[in-house]
Amino acid sequence: MVRNIITSMLVLALLVALGFGPGCDTRTAGCKSGELLIDGKCQLTSIGDASGTVDSGDDTSAADDSSMLLDAFGSDMGLDSVGPADFSGQEDAEPSDAGPDTTLSFDASPDVSVVPDTSVEADSTDVLGCVPPTFVPIGPSGWEHSVISAGIVLLGSPNHRGQDVVVNPSMAAALIGKFTYGGLVIDKDLKEEYVDVYLRLFSDPCNAFDHLGDGLTSTDGQYGTTYGFEDDGGRLFFDIPNKELPPIGRHDVKMVVRGDLKEANFSFRVVPKGTQAVVFDIDGTLTTGDGELIKEILAKIIASGYEPEMYPDANTVVQMYNAKGYLVIYLTGRPEELHTISRAWLKANKFPDGVVHLTDMESQALPTTGGVQTYKRDFLLYLKGTVGLDIVAAYGNASTDIGAYEEAGIPKDHTFIIGKNAGDSNTQALSDYTSHINYVANVPDAVNP
């Protein structure tokens, strides 16, 4: 709750600073019809006025109610205070099972119907070699807390998300999802509700999603720091023991809220030790500056359609590494609430598929040595030391990137820094990506087990 209030206050402060303050509609001041004032300039929007719906970027989410989000600024964020006290005595049932069902099978579950999708165009079979099976989840069913959970759902669009998972064949794995409603501004946790977990082998659309089990989303602090960070509620922790690990490869994970069938989607990779990888920061490294993210967040709230600007040919460089067989890691200090828009931006700008990793806690996002630098260092050490990846290069822009890469043991001659810190601490100065294409073209193909 405190997290959401603070986040909303920060967003409100940014709105005021950029001329979107309450009490006066400066979003269109001095602009023509159909334009909004963004970053001091009138920019054409996709909606014609300032009252459209917010596009969450998540194709599994319900339609967002932007008026609800905007009204939240004038109500001291009262919507974020929904909780047991607001519905005292109105819960109709307690959860029937406090723990997840971790009995795993990669055979199709008898509870999940998989039938041919008759809407697939005739040439799909020729392209894919199959008729893709239709995903039919369990549910929808009633809520465990019919009043509280139904009220949370009414706060707005789901913002469900999960961290991409990377393990080697000798490890166990934990699939972790976070389930919230109310879009970016409210982000209210859904607690003690059933979520079903599905996995599709090799991310192959010809394969069906197998039902692995289910579990209840957590309450605040329920799992403590068992999974490496403080459990702040609304999370599903689903363990996969080593003996049940899927084969080496990339697999799709789908976590579905049983009450309304809204989803969190992320990847699950099992890679051999020695797999070679390249790491990229996002803000100020692939985008032209850290301020691009702020403008995108504001644009989502007011539905202006702004997209962060990419450095020219940044996607080309990443595509080249991917084509050479390197595993791409997108390691960003963005708050976890931004999973959906981060993935959407990467996809829209034709960046190749890779591991997307955002912070788990707000303290990790602080632009300090003890904040984002430590967070990035620790994840890189996990990838290198525990998973066994061979990280051959890393790209960033901030002093905290330089510090994290150095502390993780990435050589300075393979640490590329763009922007004002380019070349600092004996790193390799990157002036632009276009001129860097020739360098990457001469990088040898990855040598993977």
Short mmCIF file of C-alpha atoms in Angstrom, two decimals:
data_model
loop_
_atom_site.label_atom_id
_atom_site.label_comp_id
_atom_site.label_asym_id
_atom_site.label_seq_id
_atom_site.Cartn_x
_atom_site.Cartn_y
_atom_site.Cartn_z
CA MET A 1 0.00 0.00 0.00
CA VAL A 2 2.78 2.42 0.98
CA ARG A 3 4.61 1.50 -2.22
CA ASN A 4 1.64 2.48 -4.34
CA ILE A 5 0.96 5.75 -2.52
CA ILE A 6 4.60 6.80 -2.85
CA THR A 7 4.67 5.81 -6.51
CA SER A 8 1.49 7.77 -7.19
CA MET A 9 2.83 10.83 -5.39
CA LEU A 10 6.00 10.68 -7.46
CA VAL A 11 3.99 10.42 -10.65
CA LEU A 12 1.82 13.34 -9.56
CA ALA A 13 4.95 15.40 -8.86
CA LEU A 14 6.23 14.58 -12.33
CA LEU A 15 2.89 15.57 -13.83
CA VAL A 16 3.03 18.93 -12.09
CA ALA A 17 6.64 19.48 -13.11
CA LEU A 18 5.84 18.79 -16.74
CA GLY A 19 2.72 20.95 -16.78
CA PHE A 20 0.03 18.37 -16.07
CA GLY A 21 -0.91 19.63 -12.63
CA PRO A 22 -4.38 19.31 -11.12
CA GLY A 23 -6.65 22.33 -11.22
CA CYS A 24 -5.72 23.39 -14.74
CA ASP A 25 -5.75 21.40 -17.93
CA THR A 26 -2.36 22.32 -19.38
CA ARG A 27 -2.14 19.12 -21.37
CA THR A 28 -3.63 20.91 -24.36
CA ALA A 29 -2.64 24.49 -23.53
CA GLY A 30 -1.58 26.29 -26.70
CA CYS A 31 -1.96 23.13 -28.79
CA LYS A 32 -4.24 22.35 -31.68
CA SER A 33 -7.12 19.94 -31.43
CA GLY A 34 -5.84 16.40 -31.18
CA GLU A 35 -2.49 17.44 -29.68
CA LEU A 36 -1.05 17.26 -26.17
CA LEU A 37 1.71 19.31 -24.58
CA ILE A 38 4.53 16.84 -23.88
CA ASP A 39 8.06 17.89 -22.90
CA GLY A 40 7.22 21.46 -23.85
CA LYS A 41 6.07 20.57 -27.35
CA CYS A 42 2.66 20.01 -28.91
CA GLN A 43 2.51 16.42 -30.11
CA LEU A 44 -0.19 14.67 -32.10
CA THR A 45 -1.95 11.96 -30.14
CA SER A 46 -3.84 8.90 -31.27
CA ILE A 47 -7.04 9.90 -29.49
CA GLY A 48 -7.83 13.49 -30.43
CA ASP A 49 -8.27 14.60 -26.81
CA ALA A 50 -7.03 13.80 -23.34
CA SER A 51 -9.77 11.40 -22.35
CA GLY A 52 -9.03 8.10 -24.06
CA THR A 53 -8.41 4.69 -22.58
CA VAL A 54 -5.03 3.67 -21.26
CA ASP A 55 -3.26 1.02 -23.32
CA SER A 56 -1.53 -1.26 -20.83
CA GLY A 57 0.46 -3.00 -23.52
CA ASP A 58 -0.76 -6.37 -22.26
CA ASP A 59 -2.92 -8.23 -24.77
CA THR A 60 -4.31 -10.40 -21.97
CA SER A 61 -5.63 -7.52 -19.91
CA ALA A 62 -9.11 -6.12 -19.69
CA ALA A 63 -9.79 -2.64 -21.09
CA ASP A 64 -8.37 0.06 -18.86
CA ASP A 65 -10.47 2.87 -17.45
CA SER A 66 -8.25 5.94 -17.72
CA SER A 67 -10.76 8.15 -15.96
CA MET A 68 -10.39 5.96 -12.89
CA LEU A 69 -6.63 6.45 -12.95
CA LEU A 70 -6.87 10.19 -13.43
CA ASP A 71 -9.50 10.54 -10.72
CA ALA A 72 -7.11 8.81 -8.33
CA PHE A 73 -4.90 11.90 -8.32
CA GLY A 74 -7.67 14.01 -6.80
CA SER A 75 -8.76 11.54 -4.15
CA ASP A 76 -5.59 11.20 -2.10
CA MET A 77 -5.22 7.72 -3.59
CA GLY A 78 -8.13 6.36 -1.61
CA LEU A 79 -8.60 3.57 -4.14
CA ASP A 80 -5.22 2.15 -3.16
CA SER A 81 -6.39 1.65 0.39
CA VAL A 82 -8.71 -1.20 -0.46
CA GLY A 83 -8.06 -4.04 1.96
CA PRO A 84 -9.63 -6.17 4.66
CA ALA A 85 -10.56 -3.11 6.75
CA ASP A 86 -12.68 -1.73 3.92
CA PHE A 87 -14.80 -4.87 3.78
CA SER A 88 -14.74 -5.86 7.43
CA GLY A 89 -16.87 -8.91 8.05
CA GLN A 90 -17.77 -9.32 4.39
CA GLU A 91 -15.47 -12.15 3.38
CA ASP A 92 -17.55 -15.15 2.50
CA ALA A 93 -14.90 -17.84 2.54
CA GLU A 94 -11.41 -18.61 3.69
CA PRO A 95 -8.94 -20.24 1.29
CA SER A 96 -9.33 -23.99 1.31
CA ASP A 97 -5.64 -24.68 0.73
CA ALA A 98 -2.73 -22.51 1.80
CA GLY A 99 -0.04 -24.13 -0.32
CA PRO A 100 0.62 -24.84 -3.99
CA ASP A 101 0.12 -28.19 -5.65
CA THR A 102 3.64 -29.00 -6.82
CA THR A 103 2.93 -32.38 -8.37
CA LEU A 104 4.26 -31.82 -11.87
CA SER A 105 3.65 -33.55 -15.15
CA PHE A 106 4.49 -32.55 -18.68
CA ASP A 107 1.62 -34.62 -20.04
CA ALA A 108 -1.59 -32.76 -20.82
CA SER A 109 -3.70 -32.45 -17.70
CA PRO A 110 -7.09 -34.18 -17.81
CA ASP A 111 -8.54 -30.94 -16.41
CA VAL A 112 -7.45 -28.94 -19.47
CA SER A 113 -9.20 -29.38 -22.78
CA VAL A 114 -7.00 -28.91 -25.85
CA VAL A 115 -8.94 -28.74 -29.08
CA PRO A 116 -8.01 -27.61 -32.59
CA ASP A 117 -8.44 -23.89 -33.24
CA THR A 118 -10.76 -23.88 -36.21
CA SER A 119 -10.26 -20.14 -36.67
CA VAL A 120 -6.65 -20.60 -37.81
CA GLU A 121 -6.19 -19.61 -41.42
CA ALA A 122 -5.64 -22.37 -43.95
CA ASP A 123 -1.96 -21.61 -44.48
CA SER A 124 -1.08 -21.84 -40.76
CA THR A 125 -0.60 -25.60 -41.04
CA ASP A 126 1.82 -25.08 -43.91
CA VAL A 127 3.82 -22.47 -41.99
CA LEU A 128 3.88 -24.19 -38.60
CA GLY A 129 3.49 -27.78 -39.67
CA CYS A 130 0.48 -28.15 -37.41
CA VAL A 131 -2.85 -26.72 -36.39
CA PRO A 132 -1.97 -24.84 -33.16
CA PRO A 133 -3.96 -26.18 -30.22
CA THR A 134 -6.32 -23.83 -28.44
CA PHE A 135 -5.42 -22.97 -24.87
CA VAL A 136 -8.39 -23.66 -22.60
CA PRO A 137 -7.60 -22.83 -18.95
CA ILE A 138 -9.29 -24.11 -15.82
CA GLY A 139 -12.07 -21.76 -14.72
CA PRO A 140 -13.28 -19.15 -14.41
CA SER A 141 -14.42 -19.94 -10.90
CA GLY A 142 -15.63 -17.93 -7.95
CA TRP A 143 -13.21 -15.85 -5.91
CA GLU A 144 -11.93 -17.16 -2.58
CA HIS A 145 -12.71 -13.67 -1.20
CA SER A 146 -15.72 -12.72 -3.26
CA VAL A 147 -16.08 -9.15 -1.98
CA ILE A 148 -12.48 -8.04 -1.47
CA SER A 149 -11.07 -9.62 -4.62
CA ALA A 150 -13.99 -8.46 -6.77
CA GLY A 151 -13.41 -4.93 -5.46
CA ILE A 152 -9.72 -5.08 -6.31
CA VAL A 153 -10.48 -6.24 -9.85
CA LEU A 154 -12.74 -3.20 -10.31
CA LEU A 155 -9.78 -0.88 -9.67
CA GLY A 156 -8.69 -1.28 -13.27
CA SER A 157 -6.57 -3.28 -15.67
CA PRO A 158 -4.54 -6.26 -14.46
CA ASN A 159 -0.79 -5.70 -14.31
CA HIS A 160 0.23 -9.33 -13.84
CA ARG A 161 3.89 -10.14 -14.48
CA GLY A 162 6.71 -12.59 -13.88
CA GLN A 163 10.49 -12.64 -14.06
CA ASP A 164 12.03 -14.67 -16.86
CA VAL A 165 13.74 -17.73 -15.38
CA VAL A 166 17.22 -19.06 -16.27
CA VAL A 167 18.64 -22.26 -14.75
CA ASN A 168 21.02 -25.04 -15.75
CA PRO A 169 19.99 -28.73 -15.88
CA SER A 170 21.40 -29.48 -12.41
CA MET A 171 19.29 -26.83 -10.66
CA ALA A 172 15.79 -26.58 -9.26
CA ALA A 173 13.68 -23.62 -10.36
CA ALA A 174 11.18 -21.20 -8.87
CA LEU A 175 8.53 -19.62 -11.09
CA ILE A 176 7.42 -16.35 -9.50
CA GLY A 177 4.39 -14.35 -10.59
CA LYS A 178 2.99 -11.09 -9.24
CA PHE A 179 -0.74 -10.35 -9.54
CA THR A 180 -2.17 -6.84 -9.26
CA TYR A 181 -5.03 -4.69 -10.57
CA GLY A 182 -5.40 -0.97 -11.17
CA GLY A 183 -2.79 -0.47 -13.87
CA LEU A 184 0.51 1.30 -13.26
CA VAL A 185 -0.84 3.84 -10.78
CA ILE A 186 -2.75 1.70 -8.28
CA ASP A 187 -1.13 -1.74 -8.73
CA LYS A 188 -3.15 -3.32 -5.93
CA ASP A 189 -2.14 -6.85 -4.88
CA LEU A 190 -4.52 -9.77 -5.36
CA LYS A 191 -4.09 -11.95 -2.26
CA GLU A 192 -5.15 -15.49 -1.38
CA GLU A 193 -6.61 -16.30 -4.78
CA TYR A 194 -5.92 -19.35 -6.91
CA VAL A 195 -3.55 -19.17 -9.86
CA ASP A 196 -2.95 -22.05 -12.27
CA VAL A 197 0.49 -22.63 -13.76
CA TYR A 198 0.99 -23.90 -17.31
CA LEU A 199 4.09 -24.63 -19.38
CA ARG A 200 4.56 -25.04 -23.13
CA LEU A 201 7.71 -26.92 -24.11
CA PHE A 202 10.23 -25.22 -26.40
CA SER A 203 7.90 -22.21 -26.91
CA ASP A 204 6.53 -24.21 -29.83
CA PRO A 205 3.05 -23.07 -30.93
CA CYS A 206 2.40 -26.64 -32.06
CA ASN A 207 2.73 -27.81 -28.45
CA ALA A 208 -0.08 -27.50 -25.93
CA PHE A 209 0.26 -25.80 -22.55
CA ASP A 210 0.50 -28.48 -19.84
CA HIS A 211 -1.02 -27.80 -16.44
CA LEU A 212 1.73 -28.03 -13.80
CA GLY A 213 -0.34 -27.23 -10.73
CA ASP A 214 -1.83 -24.33 -8.82
CA GLY A 215 -1.35 -22.23 -5.72
CA LEU A 216 -2.69 -19.30 -3.73
CA THR A 217 -1.24 -15.83 -4.09
CA SER A 218 0.57 -14.72 -0.96
CA THR A 219 -0.24 -12.30 1.83
CA ASP A 220 2.28 -9.67 2.95
CA GLY A 221 5.40 -11.36 4.30
CA GLN A 222 3.99 -14.88 3.99
CA TYR A 223 7.18 -16.33 2.52
CA GLY A 224 9.61 -13.87 4.12
CA THR A 225 12.84 -13.74 2.13
CA THR A 226 12.82 -17.42 1.15
CA TYR A 227 13.11 -16.54 -2.52
CA GLY A 228 15.80 -13.89 -2.19
CA PHE A 229 13.61 -10.84 -1.60
CA GLU A 230 10.87 -9.78 0.78
CA ASP A 231 7.47 -11.23 -0.11
CA ASP A 232 5.22 -8.17 -0.36
CA GLY A 233 2.02 -10.08 -1.13
CA GLY A 234 0.11 -10.90 -4.29
CA ARG A 235 2.80 -13.34 -5.44
CA LEU A 236 2.71 -16.96 -6.49
CA PHE A 237 5.88 -18.94 -5.77
CA PHE A 238 5.83 -22.20 -7.71
CA ASP A 239 8.75 -24.57 -7.15
CA ILE A 240 9.96 -27.03 -9.75
CA PRO A 241 12.35 -29.62 -8.29
CA ASN A 242 15.36 -30.64 -10.35
CA LYS A 243 13.93 -34.05 -11.21
CA GLU A 244 10.91 -32.32 -12.80
CA LEU A 245 12.92 -29.76 -14.78
CA PRO A 246 11.95 -29.53 -18.47
CA PRO A 247 14.58 -30.26 -21.15
CA ILE A 248 17.27 -27.81 -22.24
CA GLY A 249 15.62 -25.05 -24.25
CA ARG A 250 13.29 -22.07 -24.01
CA HIS A 251 9.80 -22.72 -22.66
CA ASP A 252 6.69 -20.56 -22.16
CA VAL A 253 5.14 -20.06 -18.73
CA LYS A 254 1.55 -18.94 -18.35
CA MET A 255 0.10 -18.17 -14.91
CA VAL A 256 -3.66 -17.69 -14.99
CA VAL A 257 -5.83 -16.18 -12.24
CA ARG A 258 -8.63 -18.70 -11.85
CA GLY A 259 -11.19 -16.07 -10.85
CA ASP A 260 -11.13 -14.11 -14.12
CA LEU A 261 -8.58 -15.90 -16.36
CA LYS A 262 -6.20 -12.94 -16.60
CA GLU A 263 -2.60 -13.97 -17.28
CA ALA A 264 1.05 -13.39 -16.52
CA ASN A 265 3.35 -14.64 -19.28
CA PHE A 266 7.11 -15.10 -19.14
CA SER A 267 9.88 -17.42 -20.29
CA PHE A 268 11.67 -20.32 -18.63
CA ARG A 269 15.08 -21.25 -20.00
CA VAL A 270 17.13 -24.31 -19.15
CA VAL A 271 20.64 -23.76 -20.52
CA PRO A 272 23.85 -25.78 -20.26
CA LYS A 273 26.74 -24.37 -18.26
CA GLY A 274 29.08 -22.38 -20.48
CA THR A 275 26.30 -20.79 -22.55
CA GLN A 276 27.63 -17.46 -23.82
CA ALA A 277 25.59 -14.31 -23.21
CA VAL A 278 25.61 -10.54 -23.75
CA VAL A 279 24.02 -8.11 -21.27
CA PHE A 280 22.19 -4.89 -22.13
CA ASP A 281 20.79 -2.20 -19.85
CA ILE A 282 17.70 -0.50 -21.32
CA ASP A 283 17.21 3.10 -20.14
CA GLY A 284 19.88 5.43 -21.50
CA THR A 285 21.55 2.45 -23.17
CA LEU A 286 19.03 1.21 -25.72
CA THR A 287 16.80 4.27 -25.27
CA THR A 288 18.33 7.70 -25.80
CA GLY A 289 18.01 8.72 -22.15
CA ASP A 290 16.60 7.84 -18.75
CA GLY A 291 13.93 10.53 -19.22
CA GLU A 292 12.36 8.51 -22.03
CA LEU A 293 10.93 6.09 -19.46
CA ILE A 294 9.33 8.90 -17.44
CA LYS A 295 7.66 10.27 -20.54
CA GLU A 296 6.39 6.81 -21.46
CA ILE A 297 4.86 6.28 -18.00
CA LEU A 298 3.11 9.65 -18.16
CA ALA A 299 1.92 8.84 -21.66
CA LYS A 300 0.34 5.60 -20.45
CA ILE A 301 -1.53 7.51 -17.76
CA ILE A 302 -2.87 10.27 -20.03
CA ALA A 303 -3.11 8.06 -23.14
CA SER A 304 -0.92 10.23 -25.35
CA GLY A 305 0.72 7.32 -27.18
CA TYR A 306 4.32 8.39 -26.55
CA GLU A 307 6.99 5.72 -27.16
CA PRO A 308 10.57 6.02 -25.84
CA GLU A 309 13.13 6.94 -28.49
CA MET A 310 15.64 4.24 -29.36
CA TYR A 311 19.26 4.90 -30.25
CA PRO A 312 19.54 4.35 -34.01
CA ASP A 313 20.64 0.79 -34.81
CA ALA A 314 20.59 -0.31 -31.16
CA ASN A 315 18.22 -3.10 -32.18
CA THR A 316 20.48 -4.04 -35.10
CA VAL A 317 23.44 -4.59 -32.77
CA VAL A 318 21.38 -6.77 -30.41
CA GLN A 319 19.96 -8.70 -33.37
CA MET A 320 23.48 -9.42 -34.59
CA TYR A 321 24.55 -10.87 -31.25
CA ASN A 322 21.41 -12.98 -31.17
CA ALA A 323 22.03 -14.26 -34.71
CA LYS A 324 25.53 -15.30 -33.66
CA GLY A 325 24.09 -17.54 -30.97
CA TYR A 326 24.55 -15.39 -27.86
CA LEU A 327 21.86 -15.42 -25.18
CA VAL A 328 20.61 -11.83 -24.80
CA ILE A 329 20.04 -10.56 -21.26
CA TYR A 330 18.04 -7.34 -20.78
CA LEU A 331 19.03 -6.29 -17.25
CA THR A 332 17.30 -3.09 -16.16
CA GLY A 333 16.79 -1.22 -12.91
CA ARG A 334 13.17 -0.47 -13.78
CA PRO A 335 10.56 -1.17 -11.08
CA GLU A 336 8.82 -4.51 -11.57
CA GLU A 337 5.50 -2.76 -12.24
CA LEU A 338 6.89 -1.93 -15.70
CA HIS A 339 7.31 -5.50 -16.97
CA THR A 340 4.49 -5.24 -19.50
CA ILE A 341 5.48 -1.93 -21.08
CA SER A 342 9.15 -2.95 -21.09
CA ARG A 343 8.45 -6.15 -23.01
CA ALA A 344 6.08 -4.29 -25.34
CA TRP A 345 8.73 -1.66 -26.16
CA LEU A 346 11.39 -4.27 -26.90
CA LYS A 347 8.99 -6.15 -29.17
CA ALA A 348 7.74 -3.03 -30.95
CA ASN A 349 11.32 -2.00 -31.73
CA LYS A 350 12.23 -5.45 -33.05
CA PHE A 351 14.70 -6.37 -30.36
CA PRO A 352 15.27 -10.13 -30.32
CA ASP A 353 13.85 -12.42 -27.69
CA GLY A 354 15.93 -12.59 -24.53
CA VAL A 355 15.85 -12.81 -20.76
CA VAL A 356 14.07 -9.73 -19.35
CA HIS A 357 14.91 -8.97 -15.73
CA LEU A 358 13.54 -6.05 -13.69
CA THR A 359 13.92 -5.30 -9.99
CA ASP A 360 11.98 -7.28 -7.38
CA MET A 361 12.02 -4.56 -4.69
CA GLU A 362 11.80 -0.78 -4.84
CA SER A 363 15.09 -0.37 -2.97
CA GLN A 364 16.85 -2.14 -5.86
CA ALA A 365 15.71 0.55 -8.30
CA LEU A 366 17.43 3.39 -6.43
CA PRO A 367 20.21 4.88 -8.64
CA THR A 368 22.88 4.29 -6.00
CA THR A 369 25.77 1.94 -5.30
CA GLY A 370 23.70 0.10 -2.69
CA GLY A 371 20.60 0.12 -4.89
CA VAL A 372 20.64 -0.63 -8.60
CA GLN A 373 24.39 -1.32 -8.75
CA THR A 374 24.19 -4.03 -6.08
CA TYR A 375 21.02 -5.46 -7.63
CA LYS A 376 22.64 -5.77 -11.07
CA ARG A 377 25.89 -7.14 -9.66
CA ASP A 378 24.07 -9.82 -7.67
CA PHE A 379 21.99 -10.97 -10.65
CA LEU A 380 25.08 -11.11 -12.86
CA LEU A 381 26.92 -13.14 -10.23
CA TYR A 382 23.95 -15.51 -10.10
CA LEU A 383 24.04 -15.92 -13.88
CA LYS A 384 27.79 -16.49 -13.89
CA GLY A 385 28.37 -18.39 -10.68
CA THR A 386 25.18 -20.40 -10.19
CA VAL A 387 23.78 -20.86 -13.70
CA GLY A 388 27.23 -20.92 -15.28
CA LEU A 389 26.75 -18.41 -18.11
CA ASP A 390 29.81 -17.03 -19.87
CA ILE A 391 29.04 -13.31 -20.15
CA VAL A 392 31.26 -12.06 -22.97
CA ALA A 393 30.13 -8.41 -23.14
CA ALA A 394 27.98 -5.88 -21.31
CA TYR A 395 26.43 -2.59 -22.43
CA GLY A 396 25.33 0.29 -20.20
CA ASN A 397 25.35 4.03 -19.68
CA ALA A 398 25.46 4.80 -15.96
CA SER A 399 28.24 4.78 -13.39
CA THR A 400 26.23 2.12 -11.56
CA ASP A 401 26.39 -0.04 -14.70
CA ILE A 402 30.17 0.35 -14.76
CA GLY A 403 30.39 -0.58 -11.08
CA ALA A 404 28.06 -3.58 -11.38
CA TYR A 405 29.85 -4.98 -14.42
CA GLU A 406 33.25 -4.55 -12.79
CA GLU A 407 32.16 -6.20 -9.53
CA ALA A 408 30.68 -9.09 -11.54
CA GLY A 409 34.04 -9.67 -13.20
CA ILE A 410 33.18 -8.55 -16.72
CA PRO A 411 36.40 -7.35 -18.43
CA LYS A 412 36.67 -3.62 -19.10
CA ASP A 413 37.64 -4.26 -22.72
CA HIS A 414 34.23 -5.88 -23.20
CA THR A 415 32.28 -3.28 -21.20
CA PHE A 416 30.71 -0.76 -23.58
CA ILE A 417 29.34 2.50 -22.16
CA ILE A 418 27.31 5.05 -24.12
CA GLY A 419 26.42 8.60 -23.07
CA LYS A 420 28.16 10.96 -20.67
CA ASN A 421 30.04 8.18 -18.86
CA ALA A 422 31.42 6.65 -22.05
CA GLY A 423 35.00 5.47 -21.52
CA ASP A 424 35.01 6.08 -17.76
CA SER A 425 37.05 3.69 -15.60
CA ASN A 426 38.81 2.26 -18.68
CA THR A 427 35.56 1.03 -20.26
CA GLN A 428 35.03 1.09 -24.01
CA ALA A 429 33.42 4.35 -25.16
CA LEU A 430 30.42 3.78 -27.41
CA SER A 431 29.56 6.90 -29.40
CA ASP A 432 26.69 5.33 -31.32
CA TYR A 433 25.43 1.93 -32.44
CA THR A 434 25.67 2.53 -36.18
CA SER A 435 29.45 2.76 -36.10
CA HIS A 436 29.55 -0.22 -33.71
CA ILE A 437 27.96 -2.57 -36.26
CA ASN A 438 31.33 -3.32 -37.88
CA TYR A 439 32.76 -4.33 -34.52
CA VAL A 440 29.92 -6.76 -33.79
CA ALA A 441 30.13 -8.15 -37.33
CA ASN A 442 33.67 -9.30 -36.50
CA VAL A 443 32.73 -10.87 -33.17
CA PRO A 444 33.00 -14.66 -33.56
CA ASP A 445 29.90 -16.79 -33.29
CA ALA A 446 29.04 -18.00 -29.81
CA VAL A 447 30.64 -21.26 -28.78
CA ASN A 448 27.94 -22.99 -26.75
CA PRO A 449 27.88 -26.49 -25.25
#
